[in-house]
Coordinates of C-alpha atoms in Angstrom, one line a residue:
X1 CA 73.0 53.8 89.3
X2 CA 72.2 54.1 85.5
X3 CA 72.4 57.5 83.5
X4 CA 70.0 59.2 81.2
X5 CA 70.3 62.1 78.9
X6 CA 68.1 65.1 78.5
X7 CA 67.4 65.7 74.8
X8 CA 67.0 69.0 73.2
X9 CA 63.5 69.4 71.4
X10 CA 63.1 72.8 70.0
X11 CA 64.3 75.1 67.7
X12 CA 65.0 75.3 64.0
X13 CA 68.0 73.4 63.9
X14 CA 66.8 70.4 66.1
X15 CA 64.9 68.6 62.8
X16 CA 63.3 65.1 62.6
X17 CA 66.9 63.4 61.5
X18 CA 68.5 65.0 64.7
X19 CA 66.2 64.0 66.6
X20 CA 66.5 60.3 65.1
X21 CA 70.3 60.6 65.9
X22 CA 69.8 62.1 69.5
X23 CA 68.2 58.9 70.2
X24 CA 70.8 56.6 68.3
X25 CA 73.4 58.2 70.0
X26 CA 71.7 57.9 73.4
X27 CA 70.9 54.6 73.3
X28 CA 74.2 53.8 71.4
X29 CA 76.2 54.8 74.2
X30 CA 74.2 53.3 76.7
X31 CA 72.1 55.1 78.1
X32 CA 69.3 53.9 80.1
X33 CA 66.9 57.0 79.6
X34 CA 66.3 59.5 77.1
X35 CA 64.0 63.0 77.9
X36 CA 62.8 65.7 76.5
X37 CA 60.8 69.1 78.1
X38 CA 57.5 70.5 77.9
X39 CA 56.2 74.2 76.3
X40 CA 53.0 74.6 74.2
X41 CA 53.8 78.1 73.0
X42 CA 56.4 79.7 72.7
X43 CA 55.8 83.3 74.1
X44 CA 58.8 85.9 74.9
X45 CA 59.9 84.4 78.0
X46 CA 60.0 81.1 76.2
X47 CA 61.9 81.9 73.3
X48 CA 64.7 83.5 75.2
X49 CA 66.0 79.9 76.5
X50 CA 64.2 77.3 74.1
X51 CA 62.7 78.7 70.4
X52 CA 60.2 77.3 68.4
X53 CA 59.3 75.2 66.9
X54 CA 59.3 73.3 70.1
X55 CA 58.0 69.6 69.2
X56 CA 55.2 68.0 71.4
X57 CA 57.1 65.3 73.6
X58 CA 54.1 63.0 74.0
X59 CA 53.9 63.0 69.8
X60 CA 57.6 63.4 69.6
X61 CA 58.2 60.4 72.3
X62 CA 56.0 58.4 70.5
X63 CA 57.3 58.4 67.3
X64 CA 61.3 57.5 69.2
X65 CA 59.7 54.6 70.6
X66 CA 59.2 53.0 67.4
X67 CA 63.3 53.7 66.5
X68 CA 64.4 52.6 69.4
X69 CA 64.8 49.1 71.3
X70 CA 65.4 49.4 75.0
X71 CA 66.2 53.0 75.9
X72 CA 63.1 54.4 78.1
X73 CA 61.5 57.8 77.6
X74 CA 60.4 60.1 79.4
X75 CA 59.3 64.1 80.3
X76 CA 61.6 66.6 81.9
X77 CA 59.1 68.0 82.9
X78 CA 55.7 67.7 81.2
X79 CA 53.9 71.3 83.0
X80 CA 51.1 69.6 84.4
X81 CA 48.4 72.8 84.1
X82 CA 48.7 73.1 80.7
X83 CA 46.3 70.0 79.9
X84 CA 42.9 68.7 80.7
X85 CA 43.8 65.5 83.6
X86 CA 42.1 63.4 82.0
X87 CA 43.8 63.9 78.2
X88 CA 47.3 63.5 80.3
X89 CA 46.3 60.5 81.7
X90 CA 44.9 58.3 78.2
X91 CA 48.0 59.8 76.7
X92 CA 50.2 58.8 78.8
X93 CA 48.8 55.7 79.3
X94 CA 48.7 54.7 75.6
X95 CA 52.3 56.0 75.1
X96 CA 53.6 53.6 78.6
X97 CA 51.9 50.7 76.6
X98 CA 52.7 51.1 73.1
X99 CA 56.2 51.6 74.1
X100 CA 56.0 48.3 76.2
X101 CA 56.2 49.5 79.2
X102 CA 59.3 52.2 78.9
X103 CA 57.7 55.7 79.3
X104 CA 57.8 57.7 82.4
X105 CA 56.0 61.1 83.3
X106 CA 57.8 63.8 85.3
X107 CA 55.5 66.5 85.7
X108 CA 56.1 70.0 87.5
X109 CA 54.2 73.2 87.6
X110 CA 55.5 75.5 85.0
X111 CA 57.5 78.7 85.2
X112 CA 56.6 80.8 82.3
X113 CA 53.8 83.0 83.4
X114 CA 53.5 84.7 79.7
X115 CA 52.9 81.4 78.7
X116 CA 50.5 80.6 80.9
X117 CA 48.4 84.0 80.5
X118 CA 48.9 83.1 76.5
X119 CA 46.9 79.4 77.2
X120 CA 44.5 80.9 79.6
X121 CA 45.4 79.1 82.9
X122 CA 46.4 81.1 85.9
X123 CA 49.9 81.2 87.2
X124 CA 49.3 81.7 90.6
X125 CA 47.0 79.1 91.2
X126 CA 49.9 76.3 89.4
X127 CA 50.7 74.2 92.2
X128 CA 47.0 73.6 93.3
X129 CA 46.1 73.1 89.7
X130 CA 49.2 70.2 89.5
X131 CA 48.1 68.5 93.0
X132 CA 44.4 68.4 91.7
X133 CA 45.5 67.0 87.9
X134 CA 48.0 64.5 89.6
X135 CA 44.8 63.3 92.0
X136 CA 42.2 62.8 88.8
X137 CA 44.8 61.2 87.0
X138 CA 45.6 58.8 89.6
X139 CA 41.7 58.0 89.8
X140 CA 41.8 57.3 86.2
X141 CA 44.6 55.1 86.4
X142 CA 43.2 53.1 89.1
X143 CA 40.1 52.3 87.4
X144 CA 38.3 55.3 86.3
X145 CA 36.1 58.3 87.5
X146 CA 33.1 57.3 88.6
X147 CA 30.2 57.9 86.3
X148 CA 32.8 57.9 83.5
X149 CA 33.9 54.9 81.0
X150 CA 38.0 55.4 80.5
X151 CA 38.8 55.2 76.6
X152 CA 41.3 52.4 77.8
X153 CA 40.5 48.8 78.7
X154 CA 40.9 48.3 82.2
X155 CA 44.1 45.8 81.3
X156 CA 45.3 49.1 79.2
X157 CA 44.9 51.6 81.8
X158 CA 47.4 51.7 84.7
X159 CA 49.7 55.0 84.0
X160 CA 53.0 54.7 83.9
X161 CA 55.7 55.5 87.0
X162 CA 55.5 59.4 87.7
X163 CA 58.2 61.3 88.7
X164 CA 57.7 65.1 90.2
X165 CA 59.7 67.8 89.7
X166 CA 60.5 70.8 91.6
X167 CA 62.9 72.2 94.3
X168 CA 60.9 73.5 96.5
X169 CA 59.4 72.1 100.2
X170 CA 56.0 71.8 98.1
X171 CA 57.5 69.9 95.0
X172 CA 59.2 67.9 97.8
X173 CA 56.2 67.0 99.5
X174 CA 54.3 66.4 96.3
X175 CA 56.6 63.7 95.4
X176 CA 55.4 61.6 98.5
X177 CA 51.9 62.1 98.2
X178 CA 51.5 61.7 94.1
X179 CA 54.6 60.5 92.9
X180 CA 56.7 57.1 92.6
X181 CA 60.2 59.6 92.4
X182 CA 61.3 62.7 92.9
X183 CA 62.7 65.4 90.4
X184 CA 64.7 67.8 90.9
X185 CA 66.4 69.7 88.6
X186 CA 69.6 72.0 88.8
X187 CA 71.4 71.9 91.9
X188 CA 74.6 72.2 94.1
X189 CA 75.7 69.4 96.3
X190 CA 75.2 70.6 99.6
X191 CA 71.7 71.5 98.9
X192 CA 70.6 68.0 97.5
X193 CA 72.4 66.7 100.1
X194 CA 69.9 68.4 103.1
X195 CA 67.0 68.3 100.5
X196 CA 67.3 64.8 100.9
X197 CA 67.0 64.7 104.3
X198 CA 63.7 66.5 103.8
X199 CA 62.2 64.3 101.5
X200 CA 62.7 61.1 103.9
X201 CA 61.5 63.5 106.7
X202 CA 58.0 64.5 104.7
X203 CA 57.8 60.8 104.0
X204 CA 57.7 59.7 107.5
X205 CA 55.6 62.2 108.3
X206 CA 53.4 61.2 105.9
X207 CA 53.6 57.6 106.7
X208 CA 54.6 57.0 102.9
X209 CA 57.5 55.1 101.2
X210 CA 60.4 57.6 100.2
X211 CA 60.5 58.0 96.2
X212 CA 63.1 57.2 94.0
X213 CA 65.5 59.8 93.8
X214 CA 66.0 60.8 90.1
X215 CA 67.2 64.2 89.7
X216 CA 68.5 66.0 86.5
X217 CA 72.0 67.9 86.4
X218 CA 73.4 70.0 84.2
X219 CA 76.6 68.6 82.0
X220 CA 79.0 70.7 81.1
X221 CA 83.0 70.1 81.4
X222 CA 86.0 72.0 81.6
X223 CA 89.3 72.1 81.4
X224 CA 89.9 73.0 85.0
X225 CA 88.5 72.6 88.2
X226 CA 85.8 75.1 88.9
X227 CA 86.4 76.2 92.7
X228 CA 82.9 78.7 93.0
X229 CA 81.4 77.6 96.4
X230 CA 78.2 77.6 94.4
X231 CA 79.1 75.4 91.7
X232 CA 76.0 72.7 90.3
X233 CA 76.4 69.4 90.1
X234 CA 77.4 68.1 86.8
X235 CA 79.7 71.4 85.8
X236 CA 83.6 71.2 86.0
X237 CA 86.3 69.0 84.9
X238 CA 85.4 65.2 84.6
X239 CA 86.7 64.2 87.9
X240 CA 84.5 66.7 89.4
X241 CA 81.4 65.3 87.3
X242 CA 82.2 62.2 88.4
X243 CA 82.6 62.6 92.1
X244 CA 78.9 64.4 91.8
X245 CA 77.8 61.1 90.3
X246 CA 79.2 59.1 93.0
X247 CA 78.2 61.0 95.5
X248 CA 74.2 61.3 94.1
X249 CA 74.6 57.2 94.0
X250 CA 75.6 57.4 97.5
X251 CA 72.4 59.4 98.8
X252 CA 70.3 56.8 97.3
X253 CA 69.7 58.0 93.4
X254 CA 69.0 55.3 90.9
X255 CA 69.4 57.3 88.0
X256 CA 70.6 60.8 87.1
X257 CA 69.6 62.4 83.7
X258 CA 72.2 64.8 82.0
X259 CA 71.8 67.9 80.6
X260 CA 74.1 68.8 78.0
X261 CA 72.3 72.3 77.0
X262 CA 73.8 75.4 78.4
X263 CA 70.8 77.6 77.3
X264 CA 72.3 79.3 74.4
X265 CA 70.4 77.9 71.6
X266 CA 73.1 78.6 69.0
X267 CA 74.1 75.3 70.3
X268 CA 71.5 73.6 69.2
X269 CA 73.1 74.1 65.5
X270 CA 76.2 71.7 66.6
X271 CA 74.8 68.7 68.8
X272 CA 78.0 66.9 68.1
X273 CA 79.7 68.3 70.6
X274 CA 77.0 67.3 73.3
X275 CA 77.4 63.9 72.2
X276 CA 80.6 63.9 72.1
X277 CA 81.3 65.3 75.9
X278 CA 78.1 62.3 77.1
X279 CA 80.3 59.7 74.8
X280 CA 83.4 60.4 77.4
X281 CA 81.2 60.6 80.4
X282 CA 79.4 57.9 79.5
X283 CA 82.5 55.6 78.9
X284 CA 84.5 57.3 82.2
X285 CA 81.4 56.2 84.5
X286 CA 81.2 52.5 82.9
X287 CA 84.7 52.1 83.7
X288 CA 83.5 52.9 87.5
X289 CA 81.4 50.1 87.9

């Protein structure tokens, strides 16, 4: 199981040379993925968790793949409403082949409902907006709409692998029908534990092939154990941290992406110490295997 690293792209004191050294640092101590989220403006509810400026992760992606070598990139999660299908689809396209092949798209359906009043696109009707973008897409991918010449030539075209975000039965679900893994993000054991169980249940149902489980956790260590019966994966001491790892290789995940941001963005003015707590994880989980 191979770990990835979920990389801070907002806020004034996240500037282009952090940025450069986020991904340095990432793919200096090994990682195998580095990610980034998705906003477009940065309205109140926004701004309380993740300021502007917030950087565009398709542009901002882009321009890491030509400083990097082998670390892949990827969305955590790009909110699949906010964008015209079709635009999504030749951008991610272009950005899977012009980084040779190491981009993937998570997608989920948004959260910030001032946000999406602000761009015009209606929060309630999220989740049937995503399953019809993810559909088009798809068509796109696989050779085009009909009617319609793709900017791409056809050799250029296929999409890159998405992964789908989201907790819920319906994010679940949407992972079989329009996704190659699933995303979820935030969790306790137990939960991912029976949520897994789900997942291989809607796929059977659906006569599909399970996706690859690749879910995000929070990273944060301490200096001792923390005993709260609702405690998320990736919080507490480094034994703790570790035993979640093990035990999210054991249910089948092939990679785990950490999240060293607590949501306070005063910490965004000292990203040392985020690199520093992935360097000893990071070395602690090598030794492991």
């Amino acid at each position: 199981m191979r770990l990835g690293v979920n990389v801070p792209n907002f806020g004034p004191a996240t500037s282009v040379e952090v940025l450069e050294r986020w991904a340095h640092v990432a793919e200096g101590l090994g990682f195998d993925m580095l990610m980034m989220s998705d906003h477009v403006l940065v309205t109140e509810d926004v701004a309380r968790g993740y300021p502007g400026p917030f950087h565009d992760p398709f542009t901002t992606l882009a321009w890491l793949a030509g400083r990097t070598s082998r670390i892949r990139l990827g969305t955590t999660v790009l909110i699949m409403p906010y964008r015209q299908p079709a635009l999504t689809a030749q951008m991610a396209a272009s950005l899977h082949r012009l980084s040779r092949g190491r981009f993937v798209l998570g997608v989920g359906v948004g959260w910030a409902r001032k946000e999406f009043e602000a761009l015009g696109v209606p929060f309630t009707k999220r989740g049937a907006l995503t399953d019809e973008h993810l559909d088009e897409m798809h068509q796109i991918w696989g050779g085009g709409v009909e009617g319609v010449a793709p900017a791409l030539a056809p050799e250029e075209l296929p999409g890159p692998p998405v992964w789908i975000g989201g907790n819920s039965d319906a994010g679940i679900r949407r992972a079989v029908v329009s996704g190659n893994g699933w995303h979820p993000l935030g969790f306790t054991m137990d939960w991912i534990e029976d949520a897994v169980g789900r997942l291989k249940a809607f796929a059977d149902e659906a006569g599909r092939a399970v996706p690859t489980l690749a879910p995000r956790i929070k990273l944060r260590l301490t200096a001792e154990p923390v005993t709260d019966a609702d405690r998320q994966a990736g919080i507490g001491t480094l034994e703790q941290v570790l035993d979640d790892l093990d035990r999210l290789r054991a249910l089948g995940s092939e990679i785990v992406v950490l999240d060293p941001y607590h949501g306070d963005p005063a910490e965004l003015e000292q990203p040392e110490e985020a690199w520093r707590t992935l360097a000893v994880v990071a070395a602690a989980w090598e030794s492991k295997a």
